[in-house]
Short mmCIF file of C-alpha atoms in Angstrom, two decimals:
data_model
loop_
_atom_site.label_atom_id
_atom_site.label_comp_id
_atom_site.label_asym_id
_atom_site.label_seq_id
_atom_site.Cartn_x
_atom_site.Cartn_y
_atom_site.Cartn_z
CA UNK A 1 -6.03 95.46 15.71
CA UNK A 2 -9.08 93.64 14.04
CA UNK A 3 -12.34 94.96 14.29
CA UNK A 4 -15.21 92.44 14.73
CA UNK A 5 -17.81 93.29 11.93
CA UNK A 6 -21.79 92.62 12.59
CA UNK A 7 -24.13 91.46 9.89
CA UNK A 8 -27.47 92.31 10.79
CA UNK A 9 -28.82 89.53 8.13
CA UNK A 10 -30.41 86.41 8.04
CA UNK A 11 -29.55 86.45 4.08
CA UNK A 12 -26.98 83.28 3.16
CA UNK A 13 -25.79 84.94 0.26
CA UNK A 14 -24.42 88.20 2.21
CA UNK A 15 -22.76 85.76 4.28
CA UNK A 16 -20.78 84.02 1.86
CA UNK A 17 -19.91 87.36 0.09
CA UNK A 18 -18.28 88.34 3.48
CA UNK A 19 -16.51 85.36 3.95
CA UNK A 20 -15.15 84.77 0.56
CA UNK A 21 -13.60 88.08 1.17
CA UNK A 22 -12.17 87.18 4.21
CA UNK A 23 -14.55 87.90 6.77
CA UNK A 24 -16.14 85.94 9.40
CA UNK A 25 -18.94 88.21 10.37
CA UNK A 26 -20.98 87.32 13.59
CA UNK A 27 -24.74 87.16 12.66
CA UNK A 28 -27.19 88.84 14.10
CA UNK A 29 -30.78 89.21 12.84
CA UNK A 30 -33.18 92.09 13.20
CA UNK A 31 -36.68 91.91 13.97
CA UNK A 32 -37.98 95.19 12.14
CA UNK A 33 -41.23 95.40 10.40
CA UNK A 34 -40.24 96.51 6.92
CA UNK A 35 -43.56 96.68 5.96
CA UNK A 36 -44.25 99.44 9.08
CA UNK A 37 -41.06 101.30 7.92
CA UNK A 38 -42.01 101.11 4.43
CA UNK A 39 -45.18 102.42 5.18
CA UNK A 40 -43.81 104.89 7.27
CA UNK A 41 -41.94 106.90 4.44
CA UNK A 42 -44.96 107.43 2.86
CA UNK A 43 -45.51 107.29 -1.24
CA UNK A 44 -43.22 110.01 -2.13
CA UNK A 45 -40.13 108.26 -0.64
CA UNK A 46 -38.15 107.08 -3.73
CA UNK A 47 -36.46 103.52 -4.66
CA UNK A 48 -33.03 104.84 -3.02
CA UNK A 49 -34.08 106.20 0.24
CA UNK A 50 -36.40 103.33 0.64
CA UNK A 51 -33.34 100.68 0.64
CA UNK A 52 -31.46 103.02 2.66
CA UNK A 53 -33.68 103.37 5.45
CA UNK A 54 -34.86 99.68 5.68
CA UNK A 55 -31.02 98.96 5.69
CA UNK A 56 -30.45 101.46 8.68
CA UNK A 57 -33.38 100.23 10.40
CA UNK A 58 -31.75 97.12 10.50
CA UNK A 59 -28.20 98.64 11.71
CA UNK A 60 -29.89 100.12 14.14
CA UNK A 61 -31.70 97.80 15.67
CA UNK A 62 -29.28 95.23 16.25
CA UNK A 63 -26.69 97.98 17.47
CA UNK A 64 -28.86 98.76 20.31
CA UNK A 65 -28.87 95.31 20.85
CA UNK A 66 -25.46 95.30 21.16
CA UNK A 67 -25.31 99.06 23.32
CA UNK A 68 -26.01 98.09 27.04
CA UNK A 69 -29.14 99.40 28.21
CA UNK A 70 -29.63 102.17 31.27
CA UNK A 71 -28.92 99.29 33.79
CA UNK A 72 -25.93 98.21 31.82
CA UNK A 73 -27.91 95.25 29.86
CA UNK A 74 -26.86 93.97 26.56
CA UNK A 75 -27.81 91.09 24.30
CA UNK A 76 -25.97 88.27 25.75
CA UNK A 77 -23.71 87.53 23.00
CA UNK A 78 -23.01 91.10 22.74
CA UNK A 79 -20.02 91.39 25.48
CA UNK A 80 -17.04 90.36 23.13
CA UNK A 81 -18.18 92.99 20.48
CA UNK A 82 -18.69 96.07 22.19
CA UNK A 83 -15.97 97.73 19.46
CA UNK A 84 -17.83 96.56 16.33
CA UNK A 85 -19.23 97.87 13.22
CA UNK A 86 -22.29 96.80 12.38
CA UNK A 87 -23.57 96.34 9.35
CA UNK A 88 -27.44 96.62 7.91
CA UNK A 89 -28.80 95.74 3.87
CA UNK A 90 -31.65 95.99 2.30
CA UNK A 91 -32.31 94.79 -1.68
CA UNK A 92 -34.83 95.40 -4.24
CA UNK A 93 -35.48 95.16 -7.69
CA UNK A 94 -36.14 98.78 -9.38
CA UNK A 95 -38.00 97.27 -12.61
CA UNK A 96 -41.18 99.24 -14.85
CA UNK A 97 -41.00 102.17 -12.10
CA UNK A 98 -42.07 99.41 -9.31
CA UNK A 99 -39.73 98.43 -6.38
CA UNK A 100 -39.81 94.60 -6.25
CA UNK A 101 -39.09 92.26 -3.61
CA UNK A 102 -39.00 88.06 -2.76
CA UNK A 103 -42.08 87.01 -5.16
CA UNK A 104 -42.58 84.14 -2.64
CA UNK A 105 -44.76 81.79 -4.87
CA UNK A 106 -43.64 80.15 -8.26
CA UNK A 107 -46.63 81.87 -10.10
CA UNK A 108 -45.30 85.60 -8.95
CA UNK A 109 -41.87 84.68 -10.05
CA UNK A 110 -42.81 83.07 -13.54
CA UNK A 111 -44.93 86.05 -14.00
CA UNK A 112 -42.33 88.52 -13.31
CA UNK A 113 -39.63 86.30 -15.38
CA UNK A 114 -41.96 86.50 -18.39
CA UNK A 115 -41.85 90.35 -18.07
CA UNK A 116 -38.79 90.91 -17.30
CA UNK A 117 -36.65 88.51 -19.50
CA UNK A 118 -34.65 90.24 -22.21
CA UNK A 119 -35.23 93.63 -20.48
CA UNK A 120 -32.92 95.55 -17.95
CA UNK A 121 -33.44 96.34 -14.26
CA UNK A 122 -32.06 97.90 -11.28
CA UNK A 123 -30.69 96.25 -8.29
CA UNK A 124 -30.40 98.55 -5.07
CA UNK A 125 -28.77 97.54 -2.28
CA UNK A 126 -29.18 100.08 0.62
CA UNK A 127 -26.17 99.96 3.36
CA UNK A 128 -25.84 101.54 6.57
CA UNK A 129 -22.82 100.97 8.62
CA UNK A 130 -23.02 101.63 12.81
CA UNK A 131 -19.48 101.78 14.25
CA UNK A 132 -19.77 100.64 17.78
CA UNK A 133 -16.99 101.92 19.96
CA UNK A 134 -16.71 100.84 23.95
CA UNK A 135 -20.05 99.77 23.98
CA UNK A 136 -21.50 103.20 22.56
CA UNK A 137 -22.90 103.66 18.88
CA UNK A 138 -20.22 106.57 17.58
CA UNK A 139 -20.74 107.10 14.25
CA UNK A 140 -22.51 105.80 10.98
CA UNK A 141 -22.74 105.89 7.47
CA UNK A 142 -25.18 105.07 4.61
CA UNK A 143 -25.08 104.75 1.00
CA UNK A 144 -27.22 102.92 -1.66
CA UNK A 145 -25.55 100.58 -4.73
CA UNK A 146 -27.26 100.88 -7.69
CA UNK A 147 -26.22 97.77 -10.35
CA UNK A 148 -28.08 97.61 -13.68
CA UNK A 149 -29.22 93.93 -14.48
CA UNK A 150 -29.88 92.81 -18.22
CA UNK A 151 -31.63 89.57 -17.89
CA UNK A 152 -31.46 86.99 -20.80
CA UNK A 153 -34.25 84.87 -22.19
CA UNK A 154 -34.30 81.42 -21.06
CA UNK A 155 -36.02 78.70 -22.69
CA UNK A 156 -39.22 77.43 -21.66
CA UNK A 157 -37.98 74.48 -20.14
CA UNK A 158 -35.10 76.24 -18.81
CA UNK A 159 -37.72 79.12 -17.02
CA UNK A 160 -39.85 76.09 -15.51
CA UNK A 161 -36.76 73.94 -14.23
CA UNK A 162 -35.64 77.07 -12.45
CA UNK A 163 -38.63 78.02 -11.03
CA UNK A 164 -38.92 74.25 -9.75
CA UNK A 165 -35.77 74.35 -8.08
CA UNK A 166 -37.43 77.27 -5.48
CA UNK A 167 -34.68 79.42 -5.68
CA UNK A 168 -35.81 82.41 -7.42
CA UNK A 169 -38.94 82.47 -5.27
CA UNK A 170 -36.88 83.92 -2.01
CA UNK A 171 -34.21 86.44 -3.62
CA UNK A 172 -35.30 90.07 -4.08
CA UNK A 173 -36.16 90.62 -7.97
CA UNK A 174 -36.89 86.77 -8.10
CA UNK A 175 -33.34 86.08 -9.23
CA UNK A 176 -29.65 85.52 -7.95
CA UNK A 177 -26.34 86.36 -9.81
CA UNK A 178 -24.48 83.99 -7.78
CA UNK A 179 -26.78 80.89 -7.68
CA UNK A 180 -28.26 78.83 -10.95
CA UNK A 181 -29.60 82.15 -12.08
CA UNK A 182 -26.50 83.23 -13.16
CA UNK A 183 -27.25 81.12 -16.28
CA UNK A 184 -30.12 84.07 -17.48
CA UNK A 185 -28.37 86.99 -16.65
CA UNK A 186 -26.66 88.00 -19.77
CA UNK A 187 -24.50 91.05 -18.18
CA UNK A 188 -24.77 93.95 -15.04
CA UNK A 189 -23.16 97.22 -15.28
CA UNK A 190 -22.00 98.27 -11.36
CA UNK A 191 -21.05 95.93 -8.61
CA UNK A 192 -21.59 92.15 -8.43
CA UNK A 193 -21.42 92.30 -4.51
CA UNK A 194 -24.28 94.75 -4.31
CA UNK A 195 -26.46 92.26 -6.78
CA UNK A 196 -25.70 89.15 -4.38
CA UNK A 197 -26.61 91.17 -1.21
CA UNK A 198 -23.59 93.37 0.09
CA UNK A 199 -21.45 96.05 -1.98
CA UNK A 200 -18.19 95.28 -1.34
CA UNK A 201 -16.72 98.65 -2.67
CA UNK A 202 -19.38 100.80 -0.90
CA UNK A 203 -19.00 98.97 2.28
CA UNK A 204 -15.51 99.86 1.98
CA UNK A 205 -16.44 103.00 1.29
CA UNK A 206 -18.80 103.57 4.09
CA UNK A 207 -15.97 101.84 6.57
CA UNK A 208 -13.89 104.46 5.48
CA UNK A 209 -15.93 107.40 6.74
CA UNK A 210 -16.31 105.57 10.16
CA UNK A 211 -12.48 105.23 10.36
CA UNK A 212 -12.29 101.62 9.96
CA UNK A 213 -10.16 100.45 6.63
CA UNK A 214 -11.19 96.97 5.08
CA UNK A 215 -7.32 95.31 6.52
CA UNK A 216 -8.54 95.84 9.70
CA UNK A 217 -11.52 93.35 9.17
CA UNK A 218 -9.44 90.59 7.93
CA UNK A 219 -7.52 90.03 11.37
CA UNK B 1 -31.49 62.83 -19.66
CA UNK B 2 -29.05 64.48 -17.73
CA UNK B 3 -25.86 65.44 -19.98
CA UNK B 4 -22.25 65.29 -17.83
CA UNK B 5 -20.02 68.33 -18.11
CA UNK B 6 -16.35 67.99 -18.20
CA UNK B 7 -14.38 70.85 -17.07
CA UNK B 8 -11.30 70.97 -18.72
CA UNK B 9 -9.58 73.68 -15.64
CA UNK B 10 -7.76 73.33 -12.54
CA UNK B 11 -9.37 76.53 -11.12
CA UNK B 12 -10.83 76.40 -8.03
CA UNK B 13 -13.06 79.35 -8.43
CA UNK B 14 -14.51 78.18 -12.15
CA UNK B 15 -15.46 74.57 -10.39
CA UNK B 16 -17.03 77.11 -7.70
CA UNK B 17 -18.92 78.91 -10.53
CA UNK B 18 -20.09 76.04 -12.05
CA UNK B 19 -21.14 74.42 -8.54
CA UNK B 20 -23.00 77.88 -6.99
CA UNK B 21 -24.62 76.82 -10.85
CA UNK B 22 -25.95 73.51 -10.11
CA UNK B 23 -23.41 71.85 -12.10
CA UNK B 24 -21.04 69.01 -10.70
CA UNK B 25 -18.92 68.57 -13.46
CA UNK B 26 -16.09 66.29 -13.78
CA UNK B 27 -12.64 68.01 -13.86
CA UNK B 28 -9.76 67.00 -15.60
CA UNK B 29 -6.84 68.79 -16.49
CA UNK B 30 -5.22 69.39 -19.84
CA UNK B 31 -1.70 69.13 -19.96
CA UNK B 32 -1.46 72.04 -23.05
CA UNK B 33 1.86 74.23 -23.24
CA UNK B 34 0.04 77.74 -23.08
CA UNK B 35 3.54 79.14 -23.90
CA UNK B 36 3.77 77.59 -27.25
CA UNK B 37 0.38 77.75 -28.14
CA UNK B 38 1.17 81.57 -27.99
CA UNK B 39 4.29 80.82 -29.86
CA UNK B 40 2.34 79.33 -32.73
CA UNK B 41 -0.08 82.15 -33.01
CA UNK B 42 2.21 85.38 -33.93
CA UNK B 43 2.38 88.38 -33.04
CA UNK B 44 -0.74 89.30 -35.25
CA UNK B 45 -2.95 87.44 -32.95
CA UNK B 46 -5.51 89.59 -30.93
CA UNK B 47 -6.57 89.22 -27.45
CA UNK B 48 -9.93 87.56 -28.21
CA UNK B 49 -8.48 84.96 -30.41
CA UNK B 50 -5.82 84.30 -28.03
CA UNK B 51 -7.96 83.22 -25.10
CA UNK B 52 -9.80 81.22 -27.67
CA UNK B 53 -7.49 79.20 -29.00
CA UNK B 54 -6.32 78.50 -25.54
CA UNK B 55 -9.41 77.80 -24.34
CA UNK B 56 -10.05 75.51 -27.46
CA UNK B 57 -6.74 73.74 -27.33
CA UNK B 58 -7.76 72.81 -23.46
CA UNK B 59 -10.69 71.67 -24.37
CA UNK B 60 -9.48 69.34 -27.53
CA UNK B 61 -7.00 68.07 -25.37
CA UNK B 62 -9.64 66.89 -22.68
CA UNK B 63 -11.93 65.95 -25.57
CA UNK B 64 -9.15 63.69 -27.16
CA UNK B 65 -8.10 61.72 -23.83
CA UNK B 66 -12.06 61.19 -23.36
CA UNK B 67 -12.36 59.57 -27.28
CA UNK B 68 -11.56 56.28 -27.40
CA UNK B 69 -8.30 55.91 -29.84
CA UNK B 70 -8.08 53.28 -33.10
CA UNK B 71 -7.21 50.39 -30.29
CA UNK B 72 -10.57 51.81 -28.44
CA UNK B 73 -8.34 52.93 -25.67
CA UNK B 74 -9.46 55.64 -23.74
CA UNK B 75 -8.32 58.19 -20.72
CA UNK B 76 -9.58 55.54 -17.42
CA UNK B 77 -12.10 57.77 -16.03
CA UNK B 78 -13.98 58.66 -19.39
CA UNK B 79 -16.27 55.32 -19.72
CA UNK B 80 -19.22 57.21 -17.84
CA UNK B 81 -18.35 60.48 -20.14
CA UNK B 82 -18.49 59.34 -23.63
CA UNK B 83 -21.78 61.29 -23.75
CA UNK B 84 -20.32 64.52 -22.57
CA UNK B 85 -19.68 68.46 -22.75
CA UNK B 86 -16.12 69.21 -22.22
CA UNK B 87 -15.48 73.01 -21.55
CA UNK B 88 -12.30 74.63 -21.64
CA UNK B 89 -11.55 78.33 -20.85
CA UNK B 90 -8.67 80.60 -20.57
CA UNK B 91 -8.67 84.22 -18.86
CA UNK B 92 -6.18 87.22 -19.42
CA UNK B 93 -6.60 90.73 -18.50
CA UNK B 94 -6.32 93.16 -21.19
CA UNK B 95 -4.82 96.80 -20.12
CA UNK B 96 -2.93 98.92 -21.51
CA UNK B 97 -2.51 97.29 -24.98
CA UNK B 98 -0.92 94.28 -22.91
CA UNK B 99 -2.29 90.99 -22.53
CA UNK B 100 -1.45 89.83 -18.60
CA UNK B 101 -2.04 86.41 -17.34
CA UNK B 102 -0.83 85.46 -13.44
CA UNK B 103 1.44 87.99 -11.81
CA UNK B 104 3.29 84.99 -9.89
CA UNK B 105 5.37 87.32 -7.53
CA UNK B 106 4.46 89.82 -5.14
CA UNK B 107 6.38 92.26 -6.48
CA UNK B 108 4.82 91.99 -10.16
CA UNK B 109 1.26 92.27 -8.68
CA UNK B 110 2.47 95.15 -6.51
CA UNK B 111 3.86 96.85 -9.56
CA UNK B 112 1.02 95.96 -11.81
CA UNK B 113 -2.32 97.14 -8.93
CA UNK B 114 0.49 100.62 -8.86
CA UNK B 115 -0.29 101.45 -12.60
CA UNK B 116 -3.96 99.40 -12.33
CA UNK B 117 -5.69 101.28 -9.52
CA UNK B 118 -7.93 104.01 -10.47
CA UNK B 119 -8.23 103.01 -13.92
CA UNK B 120 -10.05 100.29 -16.06
CA UNK B 121 -8.84 97.18 -17.95
CA UNK B 122 -10.96 94.41 -19.93
CA UNK B 123 -11.05 90.81 -18.37
CA UNK B 124 -11.31 88.45 -21.43
CA UNK B 125 -12.17 84.44 -21.06
CA UNK B 126 -12.02 82.31 -24.02
CA UNK B 127 -14.57 79.61 -24.21
CA UNK B 128 -14.72 76.15 -26.13
CA UNK B 129 -17.33 73.72 -25.73
CA UNK B 130 -16.91 70.59 -27.40
CA UNK B 131 -19.69 68.14 -27.68
CA UNK B 132 -19.03 63.81 -27.20
CA UNK B 133 -21.60 61.45 -28.29
CA UNK B 134 -21.29 57.95 -28.04
CA UNK B 135 -17.14 58.48 -27.87
CA UNK B 136 -16.92 60.61 -30.60
CA UNK B 137 -16.18 64.55 -31.06
CA UNK B 138 -19.43 65.50 -32.94
CA UNK B 139 -19.58 69.50 -32.56
CA UNK B 140 -17.96 72.70 -30.68
CA UNK B 141 -18.71 76.24 -30.60
CA UNK B 142 -16.40 79.01 -28.96
CA UNK B 143 -16.73 82.18 -27.95
CA UNK B 144 -15.22 85.01 -25.72
CA UNK B 145 -16.66 87.06 -22.85
CA UNK B 146 -15.08 90.72 -22.45
CA UNK B 147 -16.09 92.49 -19.33
CA UNK B 148 -14.65 96.38 -18.61
CA UNK B 149 -13.07 96.14 -14.79
CA UNK B 150 -13.04 99.34 -13.13
CA UNK B 151 -10.28 99.22 -10.28
CA UNK B 152 -10.53 101.11 -6.96
CA UNK B 153 -8.09 102.38 -5.11
CA UNK B 154 -6.83 100.60 -2.34
CA UNK B 155 -5.06 102.34 0.87
CA UNK B 156 -1.26 101.37 0.97
CA UNK B 157 -2.07 99.52 3.93
CA UNK B 158 -4.93 97.34 2.39
CA UNK B 159 -3.16 96.83 -0.79
CA UNK B 160 -0.01 95.38 1.00
CA UNK B 161 -2.36 93.13 3.42
CA UNK B 162 -3.76 92.07 0.26
CA UNK B 163 -0.37 90.88 -1.43
CA UNK B 164 0.79 89.45 1.80
CA UNK B 165 -2.57 86.99 1.49
CA UNK B 166 -0.71 85.79 -1.31
CA UNK B 167 -4.45 85.43 -3.31
CA UNK B 168 -3.54 87.88 -6.27
CA UNK B 169 -0.55 86.28 -7.46
CA UNK B 170 -1.88 82.96 -9.02
CA UNK B 171 -5.14 84.95 -10.87
CA UNK B 172 -5.27 86.63 -13.76
CA UNK B 173 -4.80 90.32 -14.12
CA UNK B 174 -3.44 90.36 -9.62
CA UNK B 175 -6.74 90.56 -9.02
CA UNK B 176 -10.05 88.41 -7.97
CA UNK B 177 -13.74 89.53 -8.16
CA UNK B 178 -15.24 86.65 -5.74
CA UNK B 179 -12.41 87.04 -2.99
CA UNK B 180 -10.67 89.17 -1.32
CA UNK B 181 -10.12 91.47 -4.32
CA UNK B 182 -13.55 92.44 -4.36
CA UNK B 183 -13.46 94.77 -2.14
CA UNK B 184 -11.08 96.77 -4.31
CA UNK B 185 -13.49 96.41 -7.92
CA UNK B 186 -15.83 99.32 -7.93
CA UNK B 187 -17.32 98.05 -10.67
CA UNK B 188 -17.99 95.83 -14.08
CA UNK B 189 -19.60 96.22 -17.18
CA UNK B 190 -20.26 92.44 -17.95
CA UNK B 191 -20.67 89.41 -16.87
CA UNK B 192 -19.11 88.63 -13.56
CA UNK B 193 -18.68 85.14 -13.90
CA UNK B 194 -16.67 85.36 -16.90
CA UNK B 195 -14.28 87.56 -14.96
CA UNK B 196 -14.15 84.81 -12.43
CA UNK B 197 -13.27 82.75 -15.12
CA UNK B 198 -16.29 81.07 -16.96
CA UNK B 199 -19.04 82.58 -18.08
CA UNK B 200 -22.42 81.29 -17.61
CA UNK B 201 -24.67 83.40 -20.16
CA UNK B 202 -21.86 82.42 -23.15
CA UNK B 203 -21.78 78.86 -22.22
CA UNK B 204 -25.21 79.02 -21.82
CA UNK B 205 -25.07 79.83 -25.66
CA UNK B 206 -22.51 77.70 -26.78
CA UNK B 207 -24.32 74.52 -25.14
CA UNK B 208 -27.28 75.95 -27.26
CA UNK B 209 -25.23 75.73 -30.03
CA UNK B 210 -24.23 72.31 -29.47
CA UNK B 211 -27.78 71.13 -28.87
CA UNK B 212 -27.71 71.16 -24.82
CA UNK B 213 -30.04 73.21 -22.68
CA UNK B 214 -28.55 74.37 -19.35
CA UNK B 215 -31.51 72.18 -17.27
CA UNK B 216 -29.91 69.10 -19.33
CA UNK B 217 -26.78 69.83 -16.82
CA UNK B 218 -28.78 70.12 -13.57
CA UNK B 219 -29.88 66.43 -13.13
#
């Protein structure tokens, strides 16, 4: 029997990875306040813990919308997903001892590229898989996929053209691997899907921990 | 000014990589006889030389269709690409001392997966970039991108479901990184786009050698 997958993310890149990998998830975006979660972790939280906790908060928020409350009321679209797996993810670039999210402005993106070109950083993606069965959360598994990224050195002309497209502004670490940024990533060591935003081999492992195999999702 | 790119390959995966990277190439498939090229290289040819020579044959075949012959006749679609860059590529998996192309049957694909799961192989993609200007071939550059691929261990159920999709039969090395096979590739060391079939950072370098910068292709 096909197990339905619910992706707790608005990221078109994550959705595209899953579709290419044979899965058409239901997309349900969580409304978690990322900043307050980071604040609650305190300054001692390591980069892996941070992205896992954020992924966990997103997955739980979506799973709780699916699971009926005490009055038996659940999110309107949830009726057909009372048996499903919810996935939450969070990606950040760990570089020069700092965790970086989206740059949001061309100035910040330019500044980051000028320091990161020709160097390496670690792209971390935290994952949380929540198993919902018969309308109840019955299991979960979490993990972090870390991939070393070797940044190339775009020419001044190429960097300005890249910034002008707007693409790097809205992505963790100011680059994409699966878009225009792919020209400027010389190599990686790790899982490319985790760099795009959802690590297929890690998700496969986490699914196995909650009793679901990949071909269950293919339908 | 935008430089037109001509992709000398029928591979939908290569086309998708270029489109995601901001380039809409003209696709013109070469009719080269790969087997006879491999035979002409002789048994002493190394794996890198083999994929580069195949890429070169494909790129030259397409470039020659574009360049007008002595009577001024060229391929009908070529009139608007007398100023362009032609790219040819060839991918193979080098594993256990052997170069492997497409398995073409489920039996061969199953056999390969049973030996390669849990091990590593090198995915080689040869590239040839030919610069055509004013209807003449004026320059070229070649190179090979080699990426180490760590194969995961799919369950019996997942492997059979994967083979049944037909996807691994028509691709070099019996796997894809950008499709269903992505679940079963644990990690890579190198450039993921070269594993899919066209290595963006290497193409960027080769373009530079023939005087074209990436943003010239974005238009």
